[in-house]
Short mmCIF file of N, CA and C in Angstrom, two decimals:
data_model
loop_
_atom_site.label_atom_id
_atom_site.label_comp_id
_atom_site.label_asym_id
_atom_site.label_seq_id
_atom_site.Cartn_x
_atom_site.Cartn_y
_atom_site.Cartn_z
N MET A 1 -35.60 -4.60 -2.40
CA MET A 1 -34.83 -5.25 -3.43
C MET A 1 -33.49 -5.75 -2.90
N LYS A 2 -32.90 -5.03 -1.97
CA LYS A 2 -31.61 -5.42 -1.44
C LYS A 2 -31.71 -6.60 -0.50
N ILE A 3 -32.82 -6.76 0.18
CA ILE A 3 -32.97 -7.83 1.15
C ILE A 3 -32.83 -9.21 0.51
N PRO A 4 -33.49 -9.49 -0.63
CA PRO A 4 -33.29 -10.81 -1.24
C PRO A 4 -31.84 -11.08 -1.62
N ALA A 5 -31.13 -10.07 -2.09
CA ALA A 5 -29.73 -10.26 -2.45
C ALA A 5 -28.90 -10.57 -1.21
N LEU A 6 -29.14 -9.86 -0.10
CA LEU A 6 -28.42 -10.13 1.14
C LEU A 6 -28.73 -11.52 1.66
N LEU A 7 -29.98 -11.92 1.59
CA LEU A 7 -30.35 -13.27 2.02
C LEU A 7 -29.66 -14.33 1.17
N ALA A 8 -29.55 -14.08 -0.12
CA ALA A 8 -28.88 -15.02 -1.01
C ALA A 8 -27.40 -15.14 -0.66
N LEU A 9 -26.76 -14.02 -0.35
CA LEU A 9 -25.35 -14.06 0.05
C LEU A 9 -25.17 -14.81 1.36
N MET A 10 -26.05 -14.56 2.30
CA MET A 10 -25.97 -15.25 3.59
C MET A 10 -26.18 -16.75 3.41
N ALA A 11 -27.14 -17.13 2.58
CA ALA A 11 -27.43 -18.54 2.35
C ALA A 11 -26.26 -19.24 1.67
N ALA A 12 -25.54 -18.49 0.84
CA ALA A 12 -24.38 -19.06 0.15
C ALA A 12 -23.15 -19.11 1.04
N GLY A 13 -23.24 -18.52 2.22
CA GLY A 13 -22.11 -18.51 3.15
C GLY A 13 -21.06 -17.49 2.80
N LEU A 14 -21.38 -16.52 1.97
CA LEU A 14 -20.43 -15.49 1.60
C LEU A 14 -20.46 -14.36 2.62
N PRO A 15 -19.29 -13.78 2.92
CA PRO A 15 -19.27 -12.68 3.89
C PRO A 15 -19.95 -11.45 3.33
N LEU A 16 -20.60 -10.71 4.20
CA LEU A 16 -21.28 -9.48 3.80
C LEU A 16 -20.33 -8.29 3.81
N THR A 17 -19.25 -8.40 4.54
CA THR A 17 -18.25 -7.34 4.59
C THR A 17 -16.89 -7.94 4.34
N GLY A 18 -15.91 -7.09 4.06
CA GLY A 18 -14.56 -7.59 3.82
C GLY A 18 -13.93 -8.06 5.11
N CYS A 19 -13.94 -9.34 5.35
CA CYS A 19 -13.31 -9.86 6.57
C CYS A 19 -12.63 -11.18 6.29
N GLY A 20 -12.08 -11.31 5.08
CA GLY A 20 -11.37 -12.51 4.72
C GLY A 20 -9.91 -12.41 5.09
N PRO A 21 -9.11 -13.42 4.71
CA PRO A 21 -7.68 -13.43 5.07
C PRO A 21 -6.91 -12.25 4.51
N VAL A 22 -7.25 -11.80 3.31
CA VAL A 22 -6.54 -10.65 2.72
C VAL A 22 -6.81 -9.41 3.54
N ASP A 23 -8.06 -9.22 3.96
CA ASP A 23 -8.40 -8.05 4.78
C ASP A 23 -7.71 -8.12 6.14
N ALA A 24 -7.62 -9.30 6.71
CA ALA A 24 -6.94 -9.45 8.00
C ALA A 24 -5.46 -9.11 7.85
N GLN A 25 -4.84 -9.53 6.74
CA GLN A 25 -3.44 -9.20 6.49
C GLN A 25 -3.25 -7.70 6.36
N LYS A 26 -4.16 -7.03 5.62
CA LYS A 26 -4.08 -5.57 5.47
C LYS A 26 -4.16 -4.88 6.82
N ARG A 27 -5.10 -5.34 7.67
CA ARG A 27 -5.22 -4.74 9.01
C ARG A 27 -3.94 -4.95 9.81
N GLY A 28 -3.35 -6.14 9.68
CA GLY A 28 -2.10 -6.42 10.39
C GLY A 28 -0.99 -5.51 9.91
N ASP A 29 -0.89 -5.31 8.58
CA ASP A 29 0.12 -4.42 8.03
C ASP A 29 -0.11 -2.98 8.49
N GLN A 30 -1.36 -2.56 8.53
CA GLN A 30 -1.68 -1.20 8.98
C GLN A 30 -1.27 -1.01 10.44
N MET A 31 -1.48 -2.02 11.25
CA MET A 31 -1.08 -1.92 12.66
C MET A 31 0.44 -1.86 12.78
N GLN A 32 1.15 -2.61 11.92
CA GLN A 32 2.61 -2.56 11.95
C GLN A 32 3.11 -1.18 11.57
N VAL A 33 2.47 -0.56 10.59
CA VAL A 33 2.85 0.81 10.20
C VAL A 33 2.58 1.75 11.36
N PHE A 34 1.41 1.65 11.95
CA PHE A 34 1.05 2.53 13.06
C PHE A 34 2.05 2.39 14.21
N ASP A 35 2.33 1.16 14.60
CA ASP A 35 3.26 0.93 15.71
C ASP A 35 4.68 1.38 15.34
N GLY A 36 5.10 1.05 14.12
CA GLY A 36 6.45 1.43 13.68
C GLY A 36 6.64 2.93 13.63
N ARG A 37 5.62 3.65 13.18
CA ARG A 37 5.68 5.11 13.14
C ARG A 37 5.73 5.68 14.55
N ARG A 38 4.87 5.14 15.40
CA ARG A 38 4.80 5.64 16.78
C ARG A 38 6.13 5.43 17.50
N GLN A 39 6.79 4.33 17.22
CA GLN A 39 8.06 4.00 17.88
C GLN A 39 9.26 4.61 17.16
N GLY A 40 9.02 5.28 16.04
CA GLY A 40 10.11 5.92 15.32
C GLY A 40 10.94 4.98 14.47
N ARG A 41 10.46 3.76 14.24
CA ARG A 41 11.21 2.79 13.43
C ARG A 41 10.93 2.93 11.94
N LEU A 42 9.77 3.45 11.57
CA LEU A 42 9.39 3.57 10.17
C LEU A 42 9.16 5.03 9.80
N MET A 43 9.54 5.36 8.59
CA MET A 43 9.33 6.72 8.09
C MET A 43 7.87 6.90 7.70
N PRO A 44 7.38 8.12 7.79
CA PRO A 44 6.01 8.38 7.32
C PRO A 44 5.92 8.18 5.81
N LEU A 45 4.81 7.62 5.36
CA LEU A 45 4.60 7.42 3.93
C LEU A 45 4.70 8.75 3.19
N ARG A 46 4.18 9.82 3.77
CA ARG A 46 4.22 11.12 3.10
C ARG A 46 5.65 11.58 2.84
N GLU A 47 6.56 11.28 3.76
CA GLU A 47 7.97 11.64 3.57
C GLU A 47 8.57 10.82 2.43
N ILE A 48 8.25 9.54 2.39
CA ILE A 48 8.73 8.68 1.31
C ILE A 48 8.18 9.17 -0.03
N GLU A 49 6.90 9.52 -0.06
CA GLU A 49 6.31 10.05 -1.29
C GLU A 49 6.99 11.34 -1.72
N ARG A 50 7.32 12.23 -0.77
CA ARG A 50 8.00 13.50 -1.10
C ARG A 50 9.35 13.25 -1.77
N ARG A 51 9.98 12.13 -1.42
CA ARG A 51 11.29 11.80 -2.00
C ARG A 51 11.17 11.13 -3.36
N VAL A 52 10.22 10.20 -3.48
CA VAL A 52 10.17 9.33 -4.66
C VAL A 52 9.33 9.91 -5.80
N VAL A 53 8.17 10.47 -5.50
CA VAL A 53 7.26 10.91 -6.55
C VAL A 53 7.92 11.93 -7.50
N PRO A 54 8.61 12.96 -7.00
CA PRO A 54 9.24 13.90 -7.93
C PRO A 54 10.31 13.25 -8.81
N ALA A 55 10.97 12.22 -8.30
CA ALA A 55 12.01 11.54 -9.07
C ALA A 55 11.44 10.73 -10.23
N MET A 56 10.11 10.50 -10.22
CA MET A 56 9.49 9.70 -11.28
C MET A 56 9.05 10.54 -12.47
N GLY A 57 9.37 11.82 -12.45
CA GLY A 57 9.10 12.69 -13.61
C GLY A 57 7.63 12.74 -13.98
N ASP A 58 7.34 12.39 -15.24
CA ASP A 58 5.98 12.53 -15.76
C ASP A 58 5.08 11.33 -15.44
N ALA A 59 5.55 10.37 -14.66
CA ALA A 59 4.73 9.21 -14.32
C ALA A 59 3.63 9.64 -13.35
N GLU A 60 2.44 9.07 -13.53
CA GLU A 60 1.31 9.37 -12.65
C GLU A 60 1.38 8.47 -11.42
N TYR A 61 1.34 9.07 -10.24
CA TYR A 61 1.38 8.30 -9.00
C TYR A 61 0.00 7.74 -8.72
N LEU A 62 -0.08 6.40 -8.53
CA LEU A 62 -1.36 5.74 -8.33
C LEU A 62 -1.66 5.40 -6.87
N GLY A 63 -0.62 5.26 -6.04
CA GLY A 63 -0.84 4.90 -4.65
C GLY A 63 0.23 3.95 -4.15
N SER A 64 -0.01 3.39 -2.96
CA SER A 64 1.01 2.55 -2.35
C SER A 64 0.39 1.37 -1.60
N ASP A 65 1.24 0.39 -1.35
CA ASP A 65 0.92 -0.74 -0.48
C ASP A 65 2.07 -0.88 0.50
N PHE A 66 1.80 -1.53 1.63
CA PHE A 66 2.84 -1.78 2.62
C PHE A 66 2.90 -3.26 2.90
N ASP A 67 4.10 -3.82 2.92
CA ASP A 67 4.31 -5.21 3.29
C ASP A 67 4.97 -5.23 4.66
N GLY A 68 4.21 -5.65 5.66
CA GLY A 68 4.71 -5.64 7.02
C GLY A 68 5.85 -6.61 7.25
N ALA A 69 5.88 -7.72 6.53
CA ALA A 69 6.94 -8.72 6.72
C ALA A 69 8.30 -8.17 6.33
N SER A 70 8.35 -7.34 5.29
CA SER A 70 9.63 -6.81 4.83
C SER A 70 9.81 -5.32 5.16
N ALA A 71 8.78 -4.68 5.70
CA ALA A 71 8.79 -3.24 5.99
C ALA A 71 9.11 -2.45 4.72
N VAL A 72 8.44 -2.82 3.62
CA VAL A 72 8.66 -2.17 2.33
C VAL A 72 7.35 -1.59 1.82
N TYR A 73 7.41 -0.32 1.43
CA TYR A 73 6.31 0.31 0.71
C TYR A 73 6.53 0.06 -0.77
N THR A 74 5.48 -0.28 -1.48
CA THR A 74 5.52 -0.37 -2.93
C THR A 74 4.68 0.78 -3.47
N LEU A 75 5.35 1.72 -4.13
CA LEU A 75 4.66 2.85 -4.74
C LEU A 75 4.40 2.50 -6.20
N LYS A 76 3.18 2.77 -6.66
CA LYS A 76 2.77 2.40 -8.01
C LYS A 76 2.60 3.64 -8.88
N PHE A 77 3.13 3.56 -10.09
CA PHE A 77 3.09 4.66 -11.04
C PHE A 77 2.62 4.15 -12.39
N LEU A 78 2.14 5.06 -13.21
CA LEU A 78 1.72 4.74 -14.57
C LEU A 78 2.36 5.74 -15.52
N ARG A 79 3.06 5.21 -16.54
CA ARG A 79 3.67 6.07 -17.55
C ARG A 79 3.49 5.41 -18.92
N ASP A 80 2.87 6.11 -19.83
CA ASP A 80 2.66 5.62 -21.20
C ASP A 80 2.01 4.24 -21.22
N GLY A 81 1.06 4.01 -20.33
CA GLY A 81 0.36 2.74 -20.29
C GLY A 81 1.11 1.63 -19.58
N ASN A 82 2.28 1.91 -19.07
CA ASN A 82 3.08 0.92 -18.35
C ASN A 82 3.05 1.18 -16.86
N VAL A 83 2.86 0.12 -16.10
CA VAL A 83 2.86 0.24 -14.64
C VAL A 83 4.29 0.09 -14.13
N ILE A 84 4.66 0.94 -13.22
CA ILE A 84 5.99 0.92 -12.61
C ILE A 84 5.79 0.76 -11.11
N TRP A 85 6.50 -0.19 -10.51
CA TRP A 85 6.46 -0.40 -9.07
C TRP A 85 7.82 -0.02 -8.51
N VAL A 86 7.81 0.81 -7.50
CA VAL A 86 9.05 1.22 -6.84
C VAL A 86 8.96 0.77 -5.39
N ASP A 87 9.89 -0.11 -4.98
CA ASP A 87 9.92 -0.61 -3.61
C ASP A 87 10.85 0.26 -2.77
N VAL A 88 10.35 0.70 -1.62
CA VAL A 88 11.10 1.60 -0.75
C VAL A 88 11.13 1.04 0.67
N ASP A 89 12.32 0.93 1.23
CA ASP A 89 12.48 0.47 2.60
C ASP A 89 11.86 1.52 3.53
N ALA A 90 10.87 1.13 4.31
CA ALA A 90 10.15 2.08 5.18
C ALA A 90 11.01 2.54 6.36
N ARG A 91 12.09 1.81 6.65
CA ARG A 91 12.97 2.21 7.76
C ARG A 91 13.93 3.31 7.34
N SER A 92 14.50 3.18 6.12
CA SER A 92 15.53 4.11 5.69
C SER A 92 15.06 5.10 4.63
N GLY A 93 13.99 4.76 3.92
CA GLY A 93 13.53 5.60 2.82
C GLY A 93 14.28 5.34 1.53
N GLN A 94 15.16 4.37 1.52
CA GLN A 94 15.95 4.05 0.34
C GLN A 94 15.16 3.18 -0.63
N ILE A 95 15.30 3.44 -1.93
CA ILE A 95 14.69 2.60 -2.95
C ILE A 95 15.47 1.30 -2.99
N VAL A 96 14.73 0.18 -2.86
CA VAL A 96 15.38 -1.13 -2.83
C VAL A 96 15.03 -1.97 -4.06
N GLY A 97 14.15 -1.49 -4.90
CA GLY A 97 13.80 -2.23 -6.10
C GLY A 97 12.85 -1.43 -6.98
N ARG A 98 12.84 -1.83 -8.25
CA ARG A 98 11.96 -1.15 -9.20
C ARG A 98 11.67 -2.10 -10.36
N THR A 99 10.42 -2.13 -10.78
CA THR A 99 10.05 -2.90 -11.95
C THR A 99 9.28 -2.00 -12.90
N GLY A 100 9.31 -2.32 -14.16
CA GLY A 100 8.62 -1.50 -15.15
C GLY A 100 9.54 -0.45 -15.73
N ARG A 101 8.99 0.32 -16.69
CA ARG A 101 9.79 1.36 -17.36
C ARG A 101 9.20 2.73 -17.12
#
């Protein structure tokens, strides 16, 4: 049953795995984090989480993204149905922005 679906995807020219531009950007950001951590230029995400998550009180922590161009982690939270984004400089651990309530 899976073979006809795979053949249809291949015939349509669609990728079978995530290898588009967004995935390439994610891999690039991951490599920047890896290199930055290894060189001591970026703080570990776990350390940033230890600082920020408790400060968000009853908000549920959903996860994070990293932007390699700005070296900023965006931590995502949910409180009372509202999404809150907290931007943290990965070099200093300082909060540089916040959206939501």
